[in-house]
Amino acid sequence: MSQPESAVADSRAGDRADGTSPNGKESLSALAERHGLRRAIARPSLPVYLRQLWDRRHFVLTYATSRNVSRYSDSALGQLWQVLTPLLNAGVYYLMFGVILGQKADITNYTAFLITGVFVYSYTQRSITGGAKSISGNLSLIRALHFPRAALPLAYTIQEFQQLAISMGVLVVIVLVTGESFSWMWLLIPFALLLQTIFNVGMSLLLARVGAFVRDMNQLLPFILRTWLYTSGVFYSIPAKMKGGPDWARFLLEFNPPSVFIDLMRHLLLETYPEDLAKHGFPHSSLPQLWLYAGFWAAVALIGGFWYFWRAEERYGRG
């Protein structure tokens, strides 16, 4: 704040109920209010904030695209790493979990099953990681320009969505090559990705505020996401693993947000996956249940994350 604005803010502590200062004169805060002045960094109302964010949609899209272009500019393979990284991870997971630990025994098309899980989980993982650093990593931009701070975590999620669009093209090829056939259920894939994107936006906003004020979050986040990875059924079938186990434990694992989006995508993409579950008699969530769970998590994450982020709007970049 400028010096007059600081004086206005500091004078409020000593104002009386009638708007006068202790010496009986009109306080600076009352004077500013009478002339329609307000703090430059005051948080706008939620409807105004949403309108400001919409007005800057072109900035958000351009910022996300430019980050994607520059992300691998120093590497020889460039944008290919967007696909190669999750594919190489999937190769390691296939060897460790599919071959050595024998997780592919219950899955007919384990290759497509695993790569689907890796791609879907990586989308959420990278969105959250980027969102957590979106404020703390752009302090110079925040302090130099006035714009809704929610534009930054939103841009990071859009950046990851652009990468996912390429990965999904590769995934479709892999699914077809490994023996699956095209199904009308594939037409529902954009709606599943939309719900996951909404969830990712909400989580990015939530972690953006946490990362802005809790400096150790960026050190803790990799461990949290790794634990989330192992409990989300990326390498194994949760119904198969939990058969005969307590129902509440199976429900918690299947209700876990990444598990929901991964399982939903497998049901849509792989005809053999629901057939495997039925053939082996594994208890599992039905497709309508998965849509319900996905909608629930998308709504909760977006509403809760946006409100939580907006509440600290005037604090970002200060100090």
Short mmCIF file of C-alpha atoms in Angstrom, two decimals:
data_model
loop_
_atom_site.label_atom_id
_atom_site.label_comp_id
_atom_site.label_asym_id
_atom_site.label_seq_id
_atom_site.Cartn_x
_atom_site.Cartn_y
_atom_site.Cartn_z
CA MET A 1 0.00 0.00 0.00
CA SER A 2 1.05 3.60 -0.50
CA GLN A 3 1.67 5.85 2.49
CA PRO A 4 -1.83 7.42 2.53
CA GLU A 5 -3.44 3.98 2.22
CA SER A 6 -1.27 2.65 5.04
CA ALA A 7 -2.32 5.55 7.19
CA VAL A 8 -5.95 4.80 6.44
CA ALA A 9 -5.53 1.17 7.38
CA ASP A 10 -3.52 1.94 10.54
CA SER A 11 -6.00 4.55 11.76
CA ARG A 12 -8.86 2.08 11.92
CA ALA A 13 -7.61 0.47 15.07
CA GLY A 14 -8.22 3.67 17.06
CA ASP A 15 -11.48 4.78 15.46
CA ARG A 16 -14.54 5.25 17.62
CA ALA A 17 -17.96 3.89 16.74
CA ASP A 18 -19.02 7.33 15.44
CA GLY A 19 -16.11 7.41 12.97
CA THR A 20 -13.97 9.88 14.88
CA SER A 21 -10.45 9.41 16.19
CA PRO A 22 -9.65 9.60 19.92
CA ASN A 23 -8.92 13.36 19.64
CA GLY A 24 -12.45 14.00 18.38
CA LYS A 25 -11.57 14.73 14.75
CA GLU A 26 -12.83 12.74 11.79
CA SER A 27 -10.64 9.66 11.32
CA LEU A 28 -8.76 8.95 8.11
CA SER A 29 -10.74 5.75 7.55
CA ALA A 30 -14.06 7.61 7.87
CA LEU A 31 -12.77 10.36 5.58
CA ALA A 32 -11.71 7.82 2.97
CA GLU A 33 -15.03 6.02 3.18
CA ARG A 34 -16.95 9.28 2.83
CA HIS A 35 -15.12 10.04 -0.41
CA GLY A 36 -15.54 6.54 -1.81
CA LEU A 37 -11.93 5.45 -1.36
CA ARG A 38 -11.00 1.85 -0.61
CA ARG A 39 -7.87 -0.21 -0.24
CA ALA A 40 -6.17 -1.01 -3.55
CA ILE A 41 -5.63 -4.65 -2.59
CA ALA A 42 -9.08 -5.27 -1.11
CA ARG A 43 -10.55 -8.66 -2.00
CA PRO A 44 -13.44 -8.26 -4.46
CA SER A 45 -16.75 -9.97 -3.90
CA LEU A 46 -17.04 -13.49 -5.28
CA PRO A 47 -19.25 -12.55 -8.28
CA VAL A 48 -16.90 -9.69 -9.20
CA TYR A 49 -13.90 -11.98 -8.79
CA LEU A 50 -15.41 -14.58 -11.11
CA ARG A 51 -16.14 -11.89 -13.70
CA GLN A 52 -12.56 -10.61 -13.48
CA LEU A 53 -11.25 -14.14 -13.94
CA TRP A 54 -13.46 -14.68 -17.00
CA ASP A 55 -12.28 -11.36 -18.50
CA ARG A 56 -8.70 -12.67 -18.32
CA ARG A 57 -9.41 -16.06 -19.89
CA HIS A 58 -7.22 -15.23 -22.90
CA PHE A 59 -4.29 -14.48 -20.60
CA VAL A 60 -4.81 -17.79 -18.80
CA LEU A 61 -4.84 -19.78 -22.05
CA THR A 62 -1.84 -17.92 -23.51
CA TYR A 63 0.16 -18.30 -20.32
CA ALA A 64 -0.55 -22.05 -20.17
CA THR A 65 0.36 -22.55 -23.84
CA SER A 66 3.60 -20.58 -23.58
CA ARG A 67 4.67 -22.64 -20.57
CA ASN A 68 4.01 -25.82 -22.51
CA VAL A 69 6.08 -24.63 -25.46
CA SER A 70 9.03 -23.60 -23.28
CA ARG A 71 8.88 -26.56 -20.89
CA TYR A 72 11.00 -28.91 -22.99
CA SER A 73 12.69 -26.33 -25.23
CA ASP A 74 16.15 -27.26 -23.93
CA SER A 75 15.81 -31.01 -24.60
CA ALA A 76 16.58 -32.78 -27.88
CA LEU A 77 13.23 -34.60 -28.07
CA GLY A 78 11.21 -31.56 -27.05
CA GLN A 79 7.48 -32.11 -26.67
CA LEU A 80 7.86 -35.88 -27.06
CA TRP A 81 8.78 -36.01 -23.39
CA GLN A 82 5.15 -35.19 -22.61
CA VAL A 83 4.35 -38.75 -23.68
CA LEU A 84 7.66 -40.49 -23.12
CA THR A 85 7.82 -39.70 -19.39
CA PRO A 86 4.55 -41.47 -18.40
CA LEU A 87 5.29 -44.29 -20.86
CA LEU A 88 8.72 -44.91 -19.33
CA ASN A 89 7.15 -44.85 -15.87
CA ALA A 90 4.55 -47.35 -17.07
CA GLY A 91 7.34 -49.60 -18.35
CA VAL A 92 9.01 -49.63 -14.93
CA TYR A 93 5.68 -50.29 -13.19
CA TYR A 94 4.90 -53.12 -15.63
CA LEU A 95 8.17 -54.85 -14.80
CA MET A 96 7.88 -54.38 -11.03
CA PHE A 97 4.17 -54.87 -10.43
CA GLY A 98 2.99 -56.77 -13.48
CA VAL A 99 5.83 -59.27 -13.92
CA ILE A 100 7.70 -59.52 -10.62
CA LEU A 101 4.71 -59.10 -8.28
CA GLY A 102 2.26 -60.84 -10.64
CA GLN A 103 -0.47 -58.20 -10.65
CA LYS A 104 -1.35 -58.92 -14.29
CA ALA A 105 -2.74 -62.38 -13.46
CA ASP A 106 -6.28 -61.06 -12.93
CA ILE A 107 -6.25 -58.59 -15.83
CA THR A 108 -6.62 -59.72 -19.46
CA ASN A 109 -5.14 -56.56 -21.00
CA TYR A 110 -2.73 -55.48 -18.29
CA THR A 111 -0.70 -53.22 -20.62
CA ALA A 112 -3.66 -50.98 -21.45
CA PHE A 113 -4.95 -51.30 -17.88
CA LEU A 114 -1.64 -50.02 -16.46
CA ILE A 115 -1.00 -47.23 -18.97
CA THR A 116 -4.54 -45.92 -18.50
CA GLY A 117 -3.94 -45.72 -14.75
CA VAL A 118 -0.56 -44.02 -15.18
CA PHE A 119 -1.85 -41.39 -17.62
CA VAL A 120 -4.95 -40.55 -15.61
CA TYR A 121 -3.12 -40.36 -12.29
CA SER A 122 -0.23 -38.36 -13.78
CA TYR A 123 -2.72 -35.72 -14.96
CA THR A 124 -3.95 -35.13 -11.42
CA GLN A 125 -0.47 -35.43 -9.91
CA ARG A 126 1.11 -32.86 -12.23
CA SER A 127 -1.84 -30.46 -11.90
CA ILE A 128 -1.59 -30.49 -8.11
CA THR A 129 2.19 -30.16 -8.13
CA GLY A 130 2.05 -27.21 -10.52
CA GLY A 131 -0.78 -25.57 -8.61
CA ALA A 132 1.10 -25.81 -5.31
CA LYS A 133 3.97 -23.78 -6.82
CA SER A 134 1.87 -21.41 -8.91
CA ILE A 135 1.80 -18.59 -6.34
CA SER A 136 5.16 -19.01 -4.61
CA GLY A 137 6.91 -19.41 -7.97
CA ASN A 138 5.40 -16.29 -9.56
CA LEU A 139 5.79 -13.65 -6.87
CA SER A 140 7.44 -11.15 -9.22
CA LEU A 141 4.47 -11.37 -11.60
CA ILE A 142 1.98 -11.08 -8.75
CA ARG A 143 3.68 -8.02 -7.28
CA ALA A 144 4.03 -6.31 -10.65
CA LEU A 145 0.56 -6.80 -12.14
CA HIS A 146 -3.00 -6.68 -10.86
CA PHE A 147 -5.08 -9.71 -11.88
CA PRO A 148 -7.11 -12.44 -10.15
CA ARG A 149 -4.52 -14.72 -8.57
CA ALA A 150 -6.68 -17.76 -9.33
CA ALA A 151 -5.58 -17.33 -12.95
CA LEU A 152 -2.21 -18.89 -12.10
CA PRO A 153 -3.28 -22.30 -10.69
CA LEU A 154 -5.96 -22.41 -13.39
CA ALA A 155 -3.31 -21.87 -16.07
CA TYR A 156 -1.16 -24.65 -14.63
CA THR A 157 -4.09 -27.08 -14.85
CA ILE A 158 -4.84 -26.05 -18.43
CA GLN A 159 -1.17 -26.61 -19.23
CA GLU A 160 -1.42 -30.19 -17.97
CA PHE A 161 -4.70 -30.69 -19.83
CA GLN A 162 -2.99 -29.72 -23.08
CA GLN A 163 -0.37 -32.38 -22.39
CA LEU A 164 -3.05 -34.92 -21.53
CA ALA A 165 -4.74 -34.36 -24.90
CA ILE A 166 -1.57 -35.63 -26.60
CA SER A 167 -1.22 -38.52 -24.14
CA MET A 168 -4.81 -39.61 -24.72
CA GLY A 169 -4.13 -39.92 -28.45
CA VAL A 170 -1.22 -42.24 -27.68
CA LEU A 171 -3.35 -44.16 -25.16
CA VAL A 172 -6.09 -44.79 -27.72
CA VAL A 173 -3.50 -46.25 -30.12
CA ILE A 174 -2.10 -48.50 -27.37
CA VAL A 175 -5.59 -49.67 -26.41
CA LEU A 176 -6.40 -50.62 -30.00
CA VAL A 177 -3.02 -52.29 -30.61
CA THR A 178 -3.38 -54.43 -27.47
CA GLY A 179 -6.63 -55.98 -28.71
CA GLU A 180 -9.44 -53.71 -27.52
CA SER A 181 -12.07 -52.55 -29.99
CA PHE A 182 -13.81 -49.22 -30.42
CA SER A 183 -16.97 -48.87 -28.35
CA TRP A 184 -19.70 -46.24 -28.13
CA MET A 185 -18.59 -45.82 -24.51
CA TRP A 186 -15.57 -43.94 -25.85
CA LEU A 187 -17.91 -41.04 -26.63
CA LEU A 188 -18.25 -40.50 -22.88
CA ILE A 189 -14.50 -40.08 -22.35
CA PRO A 190 -14.56 -36.25 -22.80
CA PHE A 191 -17.15 -35.99 -20.01
CA ALA A 192 -14.99 -38.10 -17.69
CA LEU A 193 -11.97 -35.90 -18.48
CA LEU A 194 -14.07 -32.79 -17.87
CA LEU A 195 -15.00 -33.98 -14.37
CA GLN A 196 -11.37 -34.84 -13.63
CA THR A 197 -10.25 -31.42 -14.90
CA ILE A 198 -12.75 -29.70 -12.62
CA PHE A 199 -11.43 -31.75 -9.71
CA ASN A 200 -7.85 -30.87 -10.64
CA VAL A 201 -8.67 -27.15 -10.79
CA GLY A 202 -10.18 -27.26 -7.31
CA MET A 203 -7.23 -29.16 -5.85
CA SER A 204 -4.76 -26.83 -7.58
CA LEU A 205 -6.47 -23.80 -6.05
CA LEU A 206 -6.47 -25.38 -2.61
CA LEU A 207 -2.79 -26.36 -2.78
CA ALA A 208 -1.86 -23.00 -4.29
CA ARG A 209 -2.95 -21.22 -1.13
CA VAL A 210 -1.30 -23.81 1.11
CA GLY A 211 1.92 -23.64 -0.92
CA ALA A 212 1.93 -19.85 -0.79
CA PHE A 213 2.03 -19.70 3.02
CA VAL A 214 3.41 -23.10 4.10
CA ARG A 215 6.89 -23.16 2.60
CA ASP A 216 7.53 -26.79 3.56
CA MET A 217 4.55 -27.98 1.51
CA ASN A 218 6.63 -28.29 -1.65
CA GLN A 219 8.94 -30.67 0.24
CA LEU A 220 6.10 -32.74 1.70
CA LEU A 221 3.95 -32.90 -1.43
CA PRO A 222 6.01 -35.54 -3.31
CA PHE A 223 5.63 -37.96 -0.38
CA ILE A 224 1.90 -37.28 -0.15
CA LEU A 225 1.40 -37.83 -3.88
CA ARG A 226 3.50 -41.00 -3.83
CA THR A 227 1.32 -42.42 -1.06
CA TRP A 228 -1.75 -41.41 -3.06
CA LEU A 229 -0.27 -43.23 -6.06
CA TYR A 230 0.06 -46.53 -4.19
CA THR A 231 -3.49 -46.36 -2.83
CA SER A 232 -5.22 -45.45 -6.10
CA GLY A 233 -5.11 -48.76 -7.97
CA VAL A 234 -2.75 -47.56 -10.67
CA PHE A 235 -0.82 -50.86 -10.82
CA TYR A 236 -3.44 -53.26 -9.49
CA SER A 237 -7.16 -53.88 -9.45
CA ILE A 238 -8.64 -52.70 -6.14
CA PRO A 239 -11.65 -55.09 -6.36
CA ALA A 240 -9.28 -58.02 -6.99
CA LYS A 241 -6.98 -57.06 -4.14
CA MET A 242 -9.79 -56.42 -1.67
CA LYS A 243 -11.85 -59.52 -2.45
CA GLY A 244 -12.63 -61.17 0.87
CA GLY A 245 -11.49 -58.10 2.78
CA PRO A 246 -13.63 -55.71 4.82
CA ASP A 247 -16.19 -53.83 2.75
CA TRP A 248 -15.37 -50.49 4.39
CA ALA A 249 -11.70 -50.75 3.36
CA ARG A 250 -12.62 -51.56 -0.23
CA PHE A 251 -15.09 -48.67 -0.29
CA LEU A 252 -12.48 -46.19 0.98
CA LEU A 253 -9.99 -47.24 -1.69
CA GLU A 254 -12.58 -47.14 -4.48
CA PHE A 255 -14.03 -43.82 -3.26
CA ASN A 256 -10.54 -42.26 -3.30
CA PRO A 257 -10.72 -39.51 -6.02
CA PRO A 258 -7.87 -40.74 -8.29
CA SER A 259 -9.23 -44.29 -8.00
CA VAL A 260 -12.64 -43.06 -9.16
CA PHE A 261 -11.29 -41.29 -12.26
CA ILE A 262 -8.93 -44.17 -13.11
CA ASP A 263 -11.65 -46.81 -12.73
CA LEU A 264 -14.12 -44.71 -14.71
CA MET A 265 -11.66 -44.35 -17.60
CA ARG A 266 -10.90 -48.09 -17.58
CA HIS A 267 -14.60 -48.93 -17.75
CA LEU A 268 -15.01 -46.59 -20.72
CA LEU A 269 -11.87 -47.57 -22.63
CA LEU A 270 -11.41 -51.28 -21.94
CA GLU A 271 -14.14 -53.80 -22.69
CA THR A 272 -12.06 -56.54 -21.09
CA TYR A 273 -11.76 -54.77 -17.72
CA PRO A 274 -15.41 -54.99 -16.53
CA GLU A 275 -15.52 -58.48 -18.04
CA ASP A 276 -12.55 -59.52 -15.88
CA LEU A 277 -14.25 -58.18 -12.76
CA ALA A 278 -17.47 -60.05 -13.56
CA LYS A 279 -15.66 -63.26 -14.57
CA HIS A 280 -13.72 -63.47 -11.32
CA GLY A 281 -16.66 -62.35 -9.18
CA PHE A 282 -14.85 -59.30 -7.80
CA PRO A 283 -17.15 -56.82 -6.02
CA HIS A 284 -16.76 -53.41 -7.61
CA SER A 285 -18.47 -50.07 -8.15
CA SER A 286 -20.85 -50.00 -11.09
CA LEU A 287 -20.49 -47.46 -13.89
CA PRO A 288 -23.41 -45.28 -12.62
CA GLN A 289 -21.78 -45.26 -9.17
CA LEU A 290 -18.48 -44.15 -10.67
CA TRP A 291 -20.17 -41.26 -12.48
CA LEU A 292 -21.83 -40.25 -9.21
CA TYR A 293 -18.54 -40.40 -7.30
CA ALA A 294 -16.73 -38.44 -10.02
CA GLY A 295 -19.38 -35.72 -10.04
CA PHE A 296 -19.28 -35.51 -6.26
CA TRP A 297 -15.49 -35.07 -6.09
CA ALA A 298 -15.48 -32.55 -8.93
CA ALA A 299 -18.11 -30.38 -7.22
CA VAL A 300 -16.57 -30.61 -3.75
CA ALA A 301 -13.05 -29.84 -4.99
CA LEU A 302 -14.05 -26.90 -7.19
CA ILE A 303 -16.38 -25.20 -4.71
CA GLY A 304 -14.20 -25.83 -1.68
CA GLY A 305 -10.89 -25.09 -3.42
CA PHE A 306 -12.10 -21.90 -5.11
CA TRP A 307 -13.67 -20.51 -1.94
CA TYR A 308 -10.59 -21.36 0.12
CA PHE A 309 -8.27 -19.70 -2.42
CA TRP A 310 -10.44 -16.60 -2.88
CA ARG A 311 -10.55 -15.95 0.88
CA ALA A 312 -6.82 -15.15 0.88
CA GLU A 313 -6.77 -13.17 -2.39
CA GLU A 314 -5.41 -9.96 -0.85
CA ARG A 315 -2.59 -11.79 0.96
CA TYR A 316 -0.83 -13.35 -2.04
CA GLY A 317 2.50 -11.75 -2.82
CA ARG A 318 2.71 -9.70 0.38
CA GLY A 319 5.64 -9.84 2.77
#
